PDB file of C-alpha atoms in Angstrom:
ATOM      1  CA  MET A   1      10.488 -19.700  24.878  1.00  0.00           C
ATOM      2  CA  SER A   2       7.762 -18.214  27.090  1.00  0.00           C
ATOM      3  CA  GLN A   3       4.105 -19.232  26.808  1.00  0.00           C
ATOM      4  CA  LEU A   4       3.335 -15.816  25.309  1.00  0.00           C
ATOM      5  CA  GLN A   5       6.012 -16.289  22.660  1.00  0.00           C
ATOM      6  CA  GLN A   6       4.759 -19.787  21.933  1.00  0.00           C
ATOM      7  CA  ALA A   7       1.211 -18.529  21.464  1.00  0.00           C
ATOM      8  CA  ASP A   8       2.451 -15.734  19.225  1.00  0.00           C
ATOM      9  CA  ASP A   9       4.456 -18.112  17.074  1.00  0.00           C
ATOM     10  CA  ALA A  10       1.497 -20.480  16.827  1.00  0.00           C
ATOM     11  CA  ALA A  11      -0.740 -17.625  15.651  1.00  0.00           C
ATOM     12  CA  ARG A  12       1.784 -16.633  12.992  1.00  0.00           C
ATOM     13  CA  ARG A  13       2.103 -20.212  11.760  1.00  0.00           C
ATOM     14  CA  GLN A  14      -1.695 -20.537  11.669  1.00  0.00           C
ATOM     15  CA  LEU A  15      -1.947 -17.420   9.504  1.00  0.00           C
ATOM     16  CA  GLN A  16       0.722 -18.731   7.150  1.00  0.00           C
ATOM     17  CA  SER A  17      -1.084 -22.080   6.931  1.00  0.00           C
ATOM     18  CA  GLU A  18      -4.368 -20.367   6.049  1.00  0.00           C
ATOM     19  CA  ILE A  19      -2.661 -18.473   3.243  1.00  0.00           C
ATOM     20  CA  GLU A  20      -0.888 -21.544   1.920  1.00  0.00           C
ATOM     21  CA  ASN A  21      -4.196 -23.369   1.677  1.00  0.00           C
ATOM     22  CA  LEU A  22      -4.766 -21.014  -1.268  1.00  0.00           C
ATOM     23  CA  VAL A  23      -1.292 -20.216  -2.616  1.00  0.00           C
ATOM     24  CA  ARG A  24       2.218 -21.428  -1.947  1.00  0.00           C
ATOM     25  CA  LEU A  25       4.502 -18.859  -0.319  1.00  0.00           C
ATOM     26  CA  GLN A  26       8.220 -18.445  -0.787  1.00  0.00           C
ATOM     27  CA  PRO A  27      10.363 -16.664   1.817  1.00  0.00           C
ATOM     28  CA  THR A  28      12.809 -14.082   0.538  1.00  0.00           C
ATOM     29  CA  THR A  29      14.372 -10.935   1.986  1.00  0.00           C
ATOM     30  CA  VAL A  30      13.703  -7.242   1.562  1.00  0.00           C
ATOM     31  CA  VAL A  31      15.260  -4.113   3.046  1.00  0.00           C
ATOM     32  CA  LEU A  32      12.704  -1.791   4.648  1.00  0.00           C
ATOM     33  CA  ALA A  33      13.490   1.049   7.061  1.00  0.00           C
ATOM     34  CA  ASP A  34      17.153  -0.001   6.736  1.00  0.00           C
ATOM     35  CA  GLN A  35      16.347  -3.431   8.151  1.00  0.00           C
ATOM     36  CA  VAL A  36      16.738  -6.769   6.383  1.00  0.00           C
ATOM     37  CA  LEU A  37      13.412  -8.567   6.787  1.00  0.00           C
ATOM     38  CA  THR A  38      12.115 -11.994   5.888  1.00  0.00           C
ATOM     39  CA  TRP A  39       9.479 -11.398   3.250  1.00  0.00           C
ATOM     40  CA  TYR A  40       6.901 -13.831   1.906  1.00  0.00           C
ATOM     41  CA  ARG A  41       5.817 -13.658  -1.697  1.00  0.00           C
ATOM     42  CA  VAL A  42       3.549 -15.847  -3.791  1.00  0.00           C
ATOM     43  CA  ALA A  43       5.805 -18.542  -5.209  1.00  0.00           C
ATOM     44  CA  ASN A  44       3.692 -19.164  -8.309  1.00  0.00           C
ATOM     45  CA  PRO A  45       1.798 -16.051  -9.445  1.00  0.00           C
ATOM     46  CA  GLU A  46      -0.094 -18.191 -11.969  1.00  0.00           C
ATOM     47  CA  GLN A  47      -2.036 -19.570  -8.999  1.00  0.00           C
ATOM     48  CA  LEU A  48      -3.469 -16.096  -8.486  1.00  0.00           C
ATOM     49  CA  LEU A  49      -4.454 -15.887 -12.133  1.00  0.00           C
ATOM     50  CA  GLU A  50      -6.249 -19.217 -11.795  1.00  0.00           C
ATOM     51  CA  LEU A  51      -8.028 -17.981  -8.666  1.00  0.00           C
ATOM     52  CA  ALA A  52      -9.063 -14.814 -10.496  1.00  0.00           C
ATOM     53  CA  VAL A  53     -10.392 -16.711 -13.510  1.00  0.00           C
ATOM     54  CA  ASN A  54     -12.331 -19.245 -11.439  1.00  0.00           C
ATOM     55  CA  SER A  55     -13.633 -16.885  -8.778  1.00  0.00           C
ATOM     56  CA  GLN A  56     -17.183 -15.563  -8.615  1.00  0.00           C
ATOM     57  CA  LEU A  57     -15.979 -12.479  -6.728  1.00  0.00           C
ATOM     58  CA  PRO A  58     -15.756  -8.992  -8.262  1.00  0.00           C
ATOM     59  CA  PRO A  59     -12.504  -8.486 -10.258  1.00  0.00           C
ATOM     60  CA  GLU A  60     -11.038  -5.985  -7.765  1.00  0.00           C
ATOM     61  CA  GLU A  61     -11.239  -8.598  -4.995  1.00  0.00           C
ATOM     62  CA  VAL A  62      -9.110 -11.136  -6.879  1.00  0.00           C
ATOM     63  CA  ASP A  63      -6.742  -8.803  -8.740  1.00  0.00           C
ATOM     64  CA  PRO A  64      -3.530 -10.885  -9.032  1.00  0.00           C
ATOM     65  CA  PHE A  65      -1.115  -7.990  -9.551  1.00  0.00           C
ATOM     66  CA  TRP A  66      -0.833  -7.131  -5.862  1.00  0.00           C
ATOM     67  CA  ALA A  67       1.640  -9.998  -5.451  1.00  0.00           C
ATOM     68  CA  ALA A  68       4.366  -8.477  -7.642  1.00  0.00           C
ATOM     69  CA  THR A  69       7.381  -6.867  -5.988  1.00  0.00           C
ATOM     70  CA  TRP A  70       7.095  -3.300  -7.236  1.00  0.00           C
ATOM     71  CA  ARG A  71      10.119  -1.000  -7.233  1.00  0.00           C
ATOM     72  CA  ALA A  72       7.777   1.860  -6.466  1.00  0.00           C
ATOM     73  CA  ALA A  73       7.139   0.428  -2.991  1.00  0.00           C
ATOM     74  CA  ILE A  74      10.868   0.353  -2.259  1.00  0.00           C
ATOM     75  CA  GLY A  75      11.195   3.940  -3.479  1.00  0.00           C
ATOM     76  CA  LEU A  76       8.343   5.039  -1.241  1.00  0.00           C
ATOM     77  CA  ASP A  77       9.907   3.242   1.713  1.00  0.00           C
ATOM     78  CA  ARG A  78      13.164   5.125   1.190  1.00  0.00           C
ATOM     79  CA  PHE A  79      11.334   8.429   0.852  1.00  0.00           C
ATOM     80  CA  LEU A  80       9.779   7.805   4.270  1.00  0.00           C
ATOM     81  CA  ASP A  81      13.262   8.339   5.737  1.00  0.00           C
ATOM     82  CA  ARG A  82      12.530  12.043   5.240  1.00  0.00           C
ATOM     83  CA  ILE A  83       9.411  11.936   7.421  1.00  0.00           C
ATOM     84  CA  ASP A  84       9.037  11.590  11.185  1.00  0.00           C
ATOM     85  CA  CYS A  85       6.638   8.646  11.302  1.00  0.00           C
ATOM     86  CA  SER A  86       6.861   8.129  15.065  1.00  0.00           C
ATOM     87  CA  GLY A  87       3.313   7.994  16.419  1.00  0.00           C
ATOM     88  CA  LEU A  88       1.909   9.262  13.112  1.00  0.00           C
ATOM     89  CA  ARG A  89      -1.420   7.847  11.912  1.00  0.00           C
ATOM     90  CA  ILE A  90      -0.857   6.586   8.366  1.00  0.00           C
ATOM     91  CA  LEU A  91      -3.256   5.129   5.823  1.00  0.00           C
ATOM     92  CA  GLU A  92      -1.852   2.901   3.088  1.00  0.00           C
ATOM     93  CA  LEU A  93      -4.007   2.425   0.006  1.00  0.00           C
ATOM     94  CA  GLY A  94      -3.576  -0.662  -2.171  1.00  0.00           C
ATOM     95  CA  CYS A  95      -1.061  -2.168   0.235  1.00  0.00           C
ATOM     96  CA  GLY A  96      -0.527  -5.420  -1.685  1.00  0.00           C
ATOM     97  CA  SER A  97       1.966  -7.522   0.268  1.00  0.00           C
ATOM     98  CA  GLY A  98       2.598  -4.567   2.568  1.00  0.00           C
ATOM     99  CA  GLN A  99       6.042  -3.162   1.846  1.00  0.00           C
ATOM    100  CA  ALA A 100       5.449   0.566   2.247  1.00  0.00           C
ATOM    101  CA  GLY A 101       3.131   0.210   5.226  1.00  0.00           C
ATOM    102  CA  THR A 102       5.514  -2.159   6.990  1.00  0.00           C
ATOM    103  CA  GLY A 103       8.336   0.330   6.443  1.00  0.00           C
ATOM    104  CA  ALA A 104       6.167   3.073   7.945  1.00  0.00           C
ATOM    105  CA  ALA A 105       5.364   0.920  10.983  1.00  0.00           C
ATOM    106  CA  ALA A 106       9.046   0.036  11.417  1.00  0.00           C
ATOM    107  CA  ARG A 107       9.676   3.785  11.693  1.00  0.00           C
ATOM    108  CA  GLY A 108       7.124   4.070  14.492  1.00  0.00           C
ATOM    109  CA  GLY A 109       3.955   4.832  12.536  1.00  0.00           C
ATOM    110  CA  GLN A 110       0.458   3.670  13.478  1.00  0.00           C
ATOM    111  CA  VAL A 111      -0.638   2.239  10.144  1.00  0.00           C
ATOM    112  CA  LEU A 112      -3.928   1.168   8.635  1.00  0.00           C
ATOM    113  CA  MET A 113      -3.201  -1.049   5.630  1.00  0.00           C
ATOM    114  CA  THR A 114      -6.012  -1.373   3.104  1.00  0.00           C
ATOM    115  CA  ASP A 115      -6.574  -3.298  -0.088  1.00  0.00           C
ATOM    116  CA  ALA A 116      -9.556  -4.568  -2.064  1.00  0.00           C
ATOM    117  CA  VAL A 117      -8.075  -8.100  -2.077  1.00  0.00           C
ATOM    118  CA  PRO A 118      -8.533 -10.019   1.211  1.00  0.00           C
ATOM    119  CA  LEU A 119      -5.695 -12.432   0.389  1.00  0.00           C
ATOM    120  CA  ALA A 120      -3.313  -9.501  -0.070  1.00  0.00           C
ATOM    121  CA  LEU A 121      -4.198  -8.273   3.417  1.00  0.00           C
ATOM    122  CA  GLN A 122      -3.449 -11.709   4.862  1.00  0.00           C
ATOM    123  CA  VAL A 123      -0.026 -11.790   3.215  1.00  0.00           C
ATOM    124  CA  ALA A 124       0.652  -8.216   4.342  1.00  0.00           C
ATOM    125  CA  LYS A 125      -0.252  -9.172   7.904  1.00  0.00           C
ATOM    126  CA  LEU A 126       2.172 -12.095   7.793  1.00  0.00           C
ATOM    127  CA  ASN A 127       4.964  -9.919   6.402  1.00  0.00           C
ATOM    128  CA  ALA A 128       4.344  -7.156   8.933  1.00  0.00           C
ATOM    129  CA  TRP A 129       4.049  -9.550  11.876  1.00  0.00           C
ATOM    130  CA  PRO A 130       6.819  -7.970  14.040  1.00  0.00           C
ATOM    131  CA  TRP A 131       4.857  -4.681  14.004  1.00  0.00           C
ATOM    132  CA  ARG A 132       1.329  -6.127  14.140  1.00  0.00           C
ATOM    133  CA  HIS A 133       0.489  -4.146  17.298  1.00  0.00           C
ATOM    134  CA  GLN A 134       1.007  -0.925  15.322  1.00  0.00           C
ATOM    135  CA  ILE A 135      -0.950  -2.013  12.259  1.00  0.00           C
ATOM    136  CA  GLN A 136      -4.594  -2.593  11.424  1.00  0.00           C
ATOM    137  CA  PHE A 137      -5.856  -4.257   8.256  1.00  0.00           C
ATOM    138  CA  GLN A 138      -9.109  -3.524   6.440  1.00  0.00           C
ATOM    139  CA  THR A 139     -10.571  -4.119   3.005  1.00  0.00           C
ATOM    140  CA  LEU A 140     -11.292  -0.934   1.087  1.00  0.00           C
ATOM    141  CA  LYS A 141     -12.818  -0.434  -2.337  1.00  0.00           C
ATOM    142  CA  TRP A 142     -12.221   3.130  -3.423  1.00  0.00           C
ATOM    143  CA  LYS A 143     -15.425   3.486  -5.406  1.00  0.00           C
ATOM    144  CA  VAL A 144     -17.910   2.264  -2.835  1.00  0.00           C
ATOM    145  CA  GLN A 145     -16.457   2.338   0.686  1.00  0.00           C
ATOM    146  CA  ARG A 146     -15.496   4.979   3.191  1.00  0.00           C
ATOM    147  CA  LEU A 147     -13.496   4.120   6.298  1.00  0.00           C
ATOM    148  CA  ASP A 148     -15.012   4.704   9.720  1.00  0.00           C
ATOM    149  CA  HIS A 149     -11.825   6.371  11.000  1.00  0.00           C
ATOM    150  CA  ALA A 150     -10.719   9.887  11.764  1.00  0.00           C
ATOM    151  CA  PRO A 151      -8.920  11.524   8.820  1.00  0.00           C
ATOM    152  CA  PHE A 152      -5.251  10.613   8.417  1.00  0.00           C
ATOM    153  CA  PRO A 153      -2.408  13.150   8.390  1.00  0.00           C
ATOM    154  CA  LEU A 154      -0.495  10.933   5.960  1.00  0.00           C
ATOM    155  CA  ILE A 155      -1.796   8.699   3.167  1.00  0.00           C
ATOM    156  CA  ILE A 156       0.636   6.571   1.157  1.00  0.00           C
ATOM    157  CA  GLY A 157       0.361   4.332  -1.881  1.00  0.00           C
ATOM    158  CA  SER A 158       2.755   2.722  -4.359  1.00  0.00           C
ATOM    159  CA  ASP A 159       2.101   2.071  -8.049  1.00  0.00           C
ATOM    160  CA  LEU A 160      -1.536   3.148  -7.918  1.00  0.00           C
ATOM    161  CA  VAL A 161      -1.531   5.571 -10.870  1.00  0.00           C
ATOM    162  CA  TYR A 162      -0.939   3.086 -13.700  1.00  0.00           C
ATOM    163  CA  ASP A 163      -4.512   3.337 -15.036  1.00  0.00           C
ATOM    164  CA  PRO A 164      -6.091   6.749 -15.774  1.00  0.00           C
ATOM    165  CA  ASN A 165      -9.526   5.175 -15.407  1.00  0.00           C
ATOM    166  CA  LEU A 166      -8.786   4.784 -11.687  1.00  0.00           C
ATOM    167  CA  PHE A 167      -7.702   8.388 -11.116  1.00  0.00           C
ATOM    168  CA  PRO A 168     -11.164   9.704 -10.121  1.00  0.00           C
ATOM    169  CA  SER A 169     -11.906   6.977  -7.572  1.00  0.00           C
ATOM    170  CA  LEU A 170      -8.377   7.165  -6.112  1.00  0.00           C
ATOM    171  CA  GLU A 171      -8.580  10.951  -5.824  1.00  0.00           C
ATOM    172  CA  ALA A 172     -12.007  10.824  -4.189  1.00  0.00           C
ATOM    173  CA  CYS A 173     -10.796   8.234  -1.666  1.00  0.00           C
ATOM    174  CA  CYS A 174      -7.752  10.336  -0.792  1.00  0.00           C
ATOM    175  CA  ARG A 175      -9.845  13.477  -0.466  1.00  0.00           C
ATOM    176  CA  GLN A 176     -12.279  11.701   1.872  1.00  0.00           C
ATOM    177  CA  HIS A 177      -9.622  10.320   4.200  1.00  0.00           C
ATOM    178  CA  LEU A 178      -6.902  12.991   4.319  1.00  0.00           C
ATOM    179  CA  ALA A 179      -6.815  15.241   7.373  1.00  0.00           C
ATOM    180  CA  GLN A 180      -6.699  18.999   6.940  1.00  0.00           C
ATOM    181  CA  GLY A 181      -3.092  19.982   6.377  1.00  0.00           C
ATOM    182  CA  GLY A 182      -2.189  16.363   5.636  1.00  0.00           C
ATOM    183  CA  ARG A 183      -0.028  14.907   2.883  1.00  0.00           C
ATOM    184  CA  LEU A 184      -0.559  12.278   0.224  1.00  0.00           C
ATOM    185  CA  LEU A 185       2.480  10.364  -1.055  1.00  0.00           C
ATOM    186  CA  LEU A 186       2.139   8.294  -4.227  1.00  0.00           C
ATOM    187  CA  SER A 187       5.065   6.548  -5.903  1.00  0.00           C
ATOM    188  CA  GLU A 188       5.517   5.262  -9.449  1.00  0.00           C
ATOM    189  CA  PRO A 189       8.438   4.546 -11.831  1.00  0.00           C
ATOM    190  CA  HIS A 190       8.091   7.469 -14.267  1.00  0.00           C
ATOM    191  CA  ARG A 191       5.564   5.797 -16.525  1.00  0.00           C
ATOM    192  CA  HIS A 192       3.702   7.859 -19.116  1.00  0.00           C
ATOM    193  CA  THR A 193       0.568   7.300 -17.029  1.00  0.00           C
ATOM    194  CA  GLY A 194       2.392   9.008 -14.182  1.00  0.00           C
ATOM    195  CA  ASP A 195       2.921  12.021 -16.442  1.00  0.00           C
ATOM    196  CA  ARG A 196      -0.812  12.064 -17.117  1.00  0.00           C
ATOM    197  CA  PHE A 197      -1.536  11.800 -13.400  1.00  0.00           C
ATOM    198  CA  ALA A 198       0.760  14.750 -12.652  1.00  0.00           C
ATOM    199  CA  GLU A 199      -1.382  16.973 -14.864  1.00  0.00           C
ATOM    200  CA  TRP A 200      -4.683  15.424 -13.812  1.00  0.00           C
ATOM    201  CA  ILE A 201      -4.183  15.729 -10.042  1.00  0.00           C
ATOM    202  CA  CYS A 202      -3.328  19.414 -10.348  1.00  0.00           C
ATOM    203  CA  GLN A 203      -6.485  20.010 -12.371  1.00  0.00           C
ATOM    204  CA  ALA A 204      -8.387  18.267  -9.571  1.00  0.00           C
ATOM    205  CA  GLY A 205      -7.237  20.982  -7.180  1.00  0.00           C
ATOM    206  CA  TRP A 206      -4.221  19.430  -5.459  1.00  0.00           C
ATOM    207  CA  GLN A 207      -0.871  21.112  -4.919  1.00  0.00           C
ATOM    208  CA  THR A 208       1.857  18.687  -5.970  1.00  0.00           C
ATOM    209  CA  VAL A 209       5.615  18.507  -5.580  1.00  0.00           C
ATOM    210  CA  GLU A 210       7.567  15.773  -7.376  1.00  0.00           C
ATOM    211  CA  HIS A 211      10.612  14.026  -5.924  1.00  0.00           C
ATOM    212  CA  ASP A 212      12.935  11.408  -7.411  1.00  0.00           C
ATOM    213  CA  VAL A 213      14.329   8.499  -5.400  1.00  0.00           C
ATOM    214  CA  ASP A 214      17.319   6.756  -6.992  1.00  0.00           C
ATOM    215  CA  LEU A 215      17.367   3.088  -5.980  1.00  0.00           C
ATOM    216  CA  GLY A 216      20.943   2.645  -7.158  1.00  0.00           C
ATOM    217  CA  ASP A 217      19.995  -0.171  -9.526  1.00  0.00           C
ATOM    218  CA  ASP A 218      20.872   1.629 -12.802  1.00  0.00           C
ATOM    219  CA  ARG A 219      17.179   1.939 -13.620  1.00  0.00           C
ATOM    220  CA  VAL A 220      14.876   4.918 -13.797  1.00  0.00           C
ATOM    221  CA  PRO A 221      14.346   6.619 -10.407  1.00  0.00           C
ATOM    222  CA  ILE A 222      11.076   6.260  -8.561  1.00  0.00           C
ATOM    223  CA  ARG A 223       8.910   9.355  -8.720  1.00  0.00           C
ATOM    224  CA  ILE A 224       7.103  10.479  -5.569  1.00  0.00           C
ATOM    225  CA  PHE A 225       4.079  12.726  -5.857  1.00  0.00           C
ATOM    226  CA  GLU A 226       3.764  14.718  -2.626  1.00  0.00           C
ATOM    227  CA  CYS A 227       0.241  16.126  -2.731  1.00  0.00           C
ATOM    228  CA  SER A 228      -1.794  18.373  -0.461  1.00  0.00           C
ATOM    229  CA  LEU A 229      -5.107  20.210  -0.507  1.00  0.00           C
ATOM    230  CA  SER A 230      -5.906  23.799   0.331  1.00  0.00           C
ATOM    231  CA  THR A 231      -8.832  24.501   2.672  1.00  0.00           C
ATOM    232  CA  ASN A 232     -10.983  25.661  -0.241  1.00  0.00           C
ATOM    233  CA  HIS A 233     -10.455  22.496  -2.248  1.00  0.00           C
ATOM    234  CA  ARG A 234     -11.126  20.223   0.755  1.00  0.00           C
ATOM    235  CA  ALA A 235     -14.799  21.164   0.676  1.00  0.00           C
ATOM    236  CA  ARG A 236     -15.551  18.628  -2.085  1.00  0.00           C
ATOM    237  CA  ALA A 237     -14.780  15.735   0.269  1.00  0.00           C
ATOM    238  CA  ASP A 238     -17.572  16.693   2.684  1.00  0.00           C
ATOM    239  CA  ARG A 239     -20.385  17.037   0.170  1.00  0.00           C
TER     240      ARG A 239
END
């Protein structure tokens, strides 16, 4: 092993050690971009609940639900097969442990992964380690922060439309960060809240096409909202 490889491996192990000072990780496997990857998940999700209860941080910074393995992320990853991600600047909102963003990077994308939970970003960085030179990580709270980056031609997010109370802040964030002519892809497993979002996002001025991705697991397909804005409706983002 070269000195460069040794240093790289030491940095990865240091990151894993920092995470495991807070929560125990368990390695598993996941298929992203048609590749079988080692994937770290929180071994005992109750640890996250304890951290959330005992923390003095705002609730969105200790939200424990990011650690779940959501089918919607796998569905979004498979939908990305239809898109040429090579060299494409991609913003992932609510990345959690990083499945969709890692899949985008594995397809050649230049990805900015964001989440309100710093621990989630650390786990995502560990999981996406082979593509770390294509990925940046940054905390982002939809209600109060705006990224200091050029607009993105593609924004992705999985299982973000489960709470109608979050629709306005999610929509505003997407409107702020989407490039003219860009696309927004949001995935969810055909919940009733997804039905409400389908109506709501159209009323907010977005053009939306729905796609179904069958995961072959005898469960409901994953719904993908492919959303875009006309020039007229983009004006709200710049006010």
